[in-house]
mmCIF file of C-alpha atoms in Angstrom:
data_model
loop_
_atom_site.group_PDB
_atom_site.id
_atom_site.type_symbol
_atom_site.label_atom_id
_atom_site.label_comp_id
_atom_site.label_asym_id
_atom_site.label_seq_id
_atom_site.Cartn_x
_atom_site.Cartn_y
_atom_site.Cartn_z
ATOM 1 C CA MET A 1 115.096 79.415 113.687
ATOM 2 C CA THR A 2 115.581 79.759 109.650
ATOM 3 C CA GLU A 3 114.020 82.535 107.609
ATOM 4 C CA LYS A 4 111.407 80.307 106.357
ATOM 5 C CA ASP A 5 110.183 79.344 109.865
ATOM 6 C CA GLU A 6 110.215 82.805 110.640
ATOM 7 C CA ILE A 7 107.997 83.655 107.571
ATOM 8 C CA VAL A 8 105.640 80.813 108.531
ATOM 9 C CA LYS A 9 105.294 82.113 112.032
ATOM 10 C CA GLN A 10 104.537 85.510 111.023
ATOM 11 C CA GLU A 11 101.816 84.333 108.702
ATOM 12 C CA ILE A 12 100.452 82.441 111.569
ATOM 13 C CA LEU A 13 100.495 85.406 113.846
ATOM 14 C CA LEU A 14 98.978 87.669 111.128
ATOM 15 C CA GLU A 15 95.973 85.355 110.536
ATOM 16 C CA ALA A 16 95.633 84.765 114.193
ATOM 17 C CA GLN A 17 95.546 88.262 115.076
ATOM 18 C CA LYS A 18 92.723 88.783 112.327
ATOM 19 C CA LEU A 19 90.813 86.097 114.248
ATOM 20 C CA PHE A 20 91.291 87.149 117.660
ATOM 21 C CA GLN A 21 90.194 90.649 116.532
ATOM 22 C CA GLN A 22 86.976 89.021 114.934
ATOM 23 C CA PHE A 23 85.788 86.600 117.506
ATOM 24 C CA GLY A 24 87.878 86.940 120.376
ATOM 25 C CA MET A 25 90.630 84.578 121.955
ATOM 26 C CA LYS A 26 87.931 82.218 123.495
ATOM 27 C CA LYS A 27 85.793 81.372 120.317
ATOM 28 C CA THR A 28 88.822 81.105 118.229
ATOM 29 C CA THR A 29 90.312 77.531 117.741
ATOM 30 C CA MET A 30 93.689 76.463 116.364
ATOM 31 C CA ASP A 31 91.735 74.429 113.786
ATOM 32 C CA GLU A 32 90.532 77.881 112.461
ATOM 33 C CA ILE A 33 93.855 79.503 112.677
ATOM 34 C CA ALA A 34 95.362 76.651 110.583
ATOM 35 C CA ALA A 35 92.613 77.138 108.008
ATOM 36 C CA SER A 36 92.828 80.541 107.841
ATOM 37 C CA CYS A 37 96.718 80.731 107.071
ATOM 38 C CA GLY A 38 96.547 77.329 104.991
ATOM 39 C CA LYS A 39 98.497 75.342 107.412
ATOM 40 C CA ALA A 40 98.041 71.920 108.810
ATOM 41 C CA LYS A 41 97.166 72.129 112.762
ATOM 42 C CA SER A 42 100.549 70.437 113.359
ATOM 43 C CA THR A 43 102.273 73.010 111.886
ATOM 44 C CA LEU A 44 100.812 75.675 114.105
ATOM 45 C CA TYR A 45 101.870 73.219 117.129
ATOM 46 C CA HIS A 46 105.383 73.311 115.741
ATOM 47 C CA TYR A 47 105.705 76.758 116.399
ATOM 48 C CA PHE A 48 103.283 77.484 119.394
ATOM 49 C CA LYS A 49 102.496 74.914 122.305
ATOM 50 C CA SER A 50 99.160 76.393 122.513
ATOM 51 C CA LYS A 51 96.337 78.899 121.615
ATOM 52 C CA ASP A 52 97.367 80.992 124.622
ATOM 53 C CA GLU A 53 100.817 81.131 123.407
ATOM 54 C CA VAL A 54 99.652 82.213 119.804
ATOM 55 C CA PHE A 55 97.618 84.907 121.248
ATOM 56 C CA GLU A 56 100.688 86.084 123.804
ATOM 57 C CA ALA A 57 102.790 86.409 120.768
ATOM 58 C CA VAL A 58 99.879 88.378 118.978
ATOM 59 C CA ILE A 59 99.786 90.667 121.654
ATOM 60 C CA LYS A 60 103.760 90.903 121.808
ATOM 61 C CA MET A 61 103.872 91.655 117.858
ATOM 62 C CA GLU A 62 101.284 94.341 118.552
ATOM 63 C CA ARG A 63 103.079 95.905 120.986
ATOM 64 C CA MET A 64 106.486 95.827 119.136
ATOM 65 C CA ASN A 65 104.723 97.130 116.131
ATOM 66 C CA LEU A 66 102.978 100.064 118.214
ATOM 67 C CA ARG A 67 106.554 101.023 119.823
ATOM 68 C CA GLN A 68 108.362 101.218 116.261
ATOM 69 C CA LEU A 69 105.375 103.282 114.988
ATOM 70 C CA VAL A 70 105.372 105.488 117.710
ATOM 71 C CA LYS A 71 109.154 105.913 118.189
ATOM 72 C CA SER A 72 109.755 106.645 114.313
ATOM 73 C CA LYS A 73 107.335 109.594 114.717
ATOM 74 C CA VAL A 74 109.090 110.432 118.077
ATOM 75 C CA GLU A 75 112.119 110.448 116.664
ATOM 76 C CA GLU A 76 111.605 112.926 113.647
ATOM 77 C CA GLN A 77 110.842 115.528 116.012
ATOM 78 C CA LYS A 78 113.158 118.210 117.440
ATOM 79 C CA GLY A 79 113.024 119.525 121.125
ATOM 80 C CA MET A 80 111.900 117.545 124.052
ATOM 81 C CA VAL A 81 108.155 119.225 124.215
ATOM 82 C CA ASN A 82 107.740 118.463 120.518
ATOM 83 C CA LYS A 83 108.546 114.768 121.119
ATOM 84 C CA ILE A 84 106.281 114.274 124.130
ATOM 85 C CA GLN A 85 103.064 116.026 122.199
ATOM 86 C CA THR A 86 104.064 113.507 119.220
ATOM 87 C CA TYR A 87 104.321 110.715 121.740
ATOM 88 C CA VAL A 88 101.437 111.337 123.425
ATOM 89 C CA ILE A 89 99.086 112.035 120.167
ATOM 90 C CA GLU A 90 100.688 108.952 118.377
ATOM 91 C CA PHE A 91 100.438 106.378 120.887
ATOM 92 C CA HIS A 92 96.960 107.431 121.547
ATOM 93 C CA LYS A 93 96.131 107.249 117.869
ATOM 94 C CA GLU A 94 97.491 103.925 117.441
ATOM 95 C CA VAL A 95 96.014 102.297 120.424
ATOM 96 C CA CYS A 96 92.570 103.545 119.002
ATOM 97 C CA LYS A 97 93.402 101.968 115.758
ATOM 98 C CA ARG A 98 93.885 98.573 117.640
ATOM 99 C CA ALA A 99 91.056 99.417 120.294
ATOM 100 C CA ASN A 100 89.287 95.604 119.513
ATOM 101 C CA LEU A 101 92.387 93.764 120.423
ATOM 102 C CA TYR A 102 93.241 95.933 123.273
ATOM 103 C CA ARG A 103 89.597 95.040 124.622
ATOM 104 C CA LEU A 104 90.354 91.437 123.888
ATOM 105 C CA MET A 105 93.578 91.473 125.607
ATOM 106 C CA LYS A 106 91.931 92.925 128.809
ATOM 107 C CA GLN A 107 89.077 90.144 128.731
ATOM 108 C CA ASP A 108 91.029 87.156 127.753
ATOM 109 C CA PHE A 109 93.905 87.931 129.668
ATOM 110 C CA SER A 110 91.953 88.700 132.937
ATOM 111 C CA SER A 111 90.601 85.244 132.775
ATOM 112 C CA LEU A 112 94.318 83.772 132.125
ATOM 113 C CA GLY A 113 95.617 85.726 135.360
ATOM 114 C CA VAL A 114 98.217 87.873 133.122
ATOM 115 C CA SER A 115 96.875 90.882 132.072
ATOM 116 C CA LYS A 116 98.557 93.009 135.035
ATOM 117 C CA LYS A 117 101.896 91.283 134.059
ATOM 118 C CA TYR A 118 101.807 92.386 130.603
ATOM 119 C CA PHE A 119 100.466 95.961 131.517
ATOM 120 C CA LEU A 120 103.253 96.404 133.709
ATOM 121 C CA SER A 121 105.746 95.104 131.282
ATOM 122 C CA MET A 122 104.457 97.626 128.779
ATOM 123 C CA MET A 123 104.417 100.439 131.335
ATOM 124 C CA GLU A 124 107.837 99.916 132.431
ATOM 125 C CA TYR A 125 109.161 100.309 128.661
ATOM 126 C CA GLU A 126 106.807 103.396 128.207
ATOM 127 C CA GLN A 127 108.011 105.016 131.110
ATOM 128 C CA ALA A 128 111.605 104.288 130.393
ATOM 129 C CA TYR A 129 110.981 105.837 127.056
ATOM 130 C CA ILE A 130 109.537 109.142 128.304
ATOM 131 C CA THR A 131 112.389 108.950 130.857
ATOM 132 C CA ARG A 132 114.818 109.265 128.326
ATOM 133 C CA ILE A 133 113.138 111.966 126.475
ATOM 134 C CA LEU A 134 112.992 114.092 129.550
ATOM 135 C CA GLU A 135 116.628 113.192 130.577
ATOM 136 C CA ASP A 136 117.796 114.323 127.013
ATOM 137 C CA GLY A 137 115.452 117.614 127.581
ATOM 138 C CA TYR A 138 117.076 118.110 130.846
ATOM 139 C CA ASP A 139 120.678 117.294 129.358
ATOM 140 C CA SER A 140 120.292 119.643 126.345
ATOM 141 C CA GLY A 141 118.844 122.499 128.965
ATOM 142 C CA GLU A 142 115.225 122.508 127.985
ATOM 143 C CA TYR A 143 113.848 121.105 131.206
ATOM 144 C CA LEU A 144 115.666 122.123 134.126
ATOM 145 C CA THR A 145 112.657 122.536 136.540
ATOM 146 C CA PRO A 146 112.922 119.488 138.499
ATOM 147 C CA HIS A 147 116.082 117.696 139.945
ATOM 148 C CA ARG A 148 117.446 115.201 137.456
ATOM 149 C CA GLU A 149 116.848 112.532 139.602
ATOM 150 C CA ASP A 150 112.949 113.365 139.837
ATOM 151 C CA ILE A 151 112.586 112.641 136.286
ATOM 152 C CA PRO A 152 111.566 109.010 136.734
ATOM 153 C CA TRP A 153 108.906 109.308 138.945
ATOM 154 C CA ILE A 154 107.460 112.462 136.853
ATOM 155 C CA SER A 155 107.589 110.360 134.047
ATOM 156 C CA GLU A 156 105.647 107.662 135.751
ATOM 157 C CA MET A 157 102.817 110.318 136.884
ATOM 158 C CA PHE A 158 102.669 111.569 133.433
ATOM 159 C CA LEU A 159 102.359 108.232 132.001
ATOM 160 C CA ALA A 160 99.564 107.159 134.791
ATOM 161 C CA SER A 161 97.795 110.352 133.667
ATOM 162 C CA PHE A 162 98.260 109.822 130.178
ATOM 163 C CA CYS A 163 97.269 106.091 130.408
ATOM 164 C CA GLY A 164 93.736 107.210 132.091
ATOM 165 C CA ILE A 165 93.131 108.931 128.968
ATOM 166 C CA VAL A 166 94.014 106.181 126.494
ATOM 167 C CA GLN A 167 91.652 104.008 128.895
ATOM 168 C CA TYR A 168 88.976 106.276 128.668
ATOM 169 C CA GLY A 169 89.070 106.623 125.115
ATOM 170 C CA LEU A 170 89.135 102.628 124.710
ATOM 171 C CA GLU A 171 86.159 102.349 127.244
ATOM 172 C CA LYS A 172 83.844 104.837 125.827
ATOM 173 C CA ASP A 173 83.353 103.992 122.074
ATOM 174 C CA GLY A 174 83.579 107.285 119.920
ATOM 175 C CA PHE A 175 85.810 109.190 122.374
ATOM 176 C CA TYR A 176 88.607 109.771 120.280
ATOM 177 C CA ASN A 177 88.904 112.887 118.531
ATOM 178 C CA GLU A 178 92.132 113.862 116.662
ATOM 179 C CA GLU A 179 91.667 117.569 116.593
ATOM 180 C CA LYS A 180 90.603 117.773 120.319
ATOM 181 C CA LEU A 181 93.418 115.606 121.568
ATOM 182 C CA GLU A 182 95.914 117.618 119.723
ATOM 183 C CA ARG A 183 94.606 120.860 121.002
ATOM 184 C CA PHE A 184 94.711 119.435 124.476
ATOM 185 C CA VAL A 185 97.993 117.985 124.362
ATOM 186 C CA ASN A 186 99.699 121.492 122.782
ATOM 187 C CA LEU A 187 97.766 123.357 125.443
ATOM 188 C CA ILE A 188 98.970 121.338 128.176
ATOM 189 C CA THR A 189 102.503 119.684 127.562
ATOM 190 C CA PRO A 190 104.323 123.126 127.408
ATOM 191 C CA LYS A 191 103.152 124.128 130.760
ATOM 192 C CA VAL A 192 103.751 120.788 132.527
ATOM 193 C CA PHE A 193 107.363 120.422 130.824
ATOM 194 C CA SER A 194 108.658 124.183 130.803
#
């Protein structure tokens, strides 16, 4: 794919993202996406086979953006506990900013029967990332309480607990309070990862 193709594809995805957030996948048409980005409908079909494929590409783009934002904040931190605290706060904050899109993903992907696949794929990545943070902490001597071989399942249990908080925040409008979340994370994280 040429650089021009990548630019056109990105334009399509950004416009589609806006429409999906506003109207949902089911109510957004390929004609509307084409009109919104000033392209012919045939141009959309040059890059994407269907609206479902556009939607999946938008979700993939959102996941990548989320990962990059969170990772950049985490990598600025020193020490395992600070990295875990930053991960929780930044991940939650960024997901809440995208709440409408994640609600749509849950609704629209569940009707397509692929939400579980995308959720599990995302969780595998997040678990691997948390595992790496904890293993680095173990290797540096910050986190010696568990056996090293236990770190992957500890990461999985931590992620499952944290996902419950995120889901609760998405389901209950107005739940997210950055100050309370930071206080909670700063209180709990050092006790869990000492």
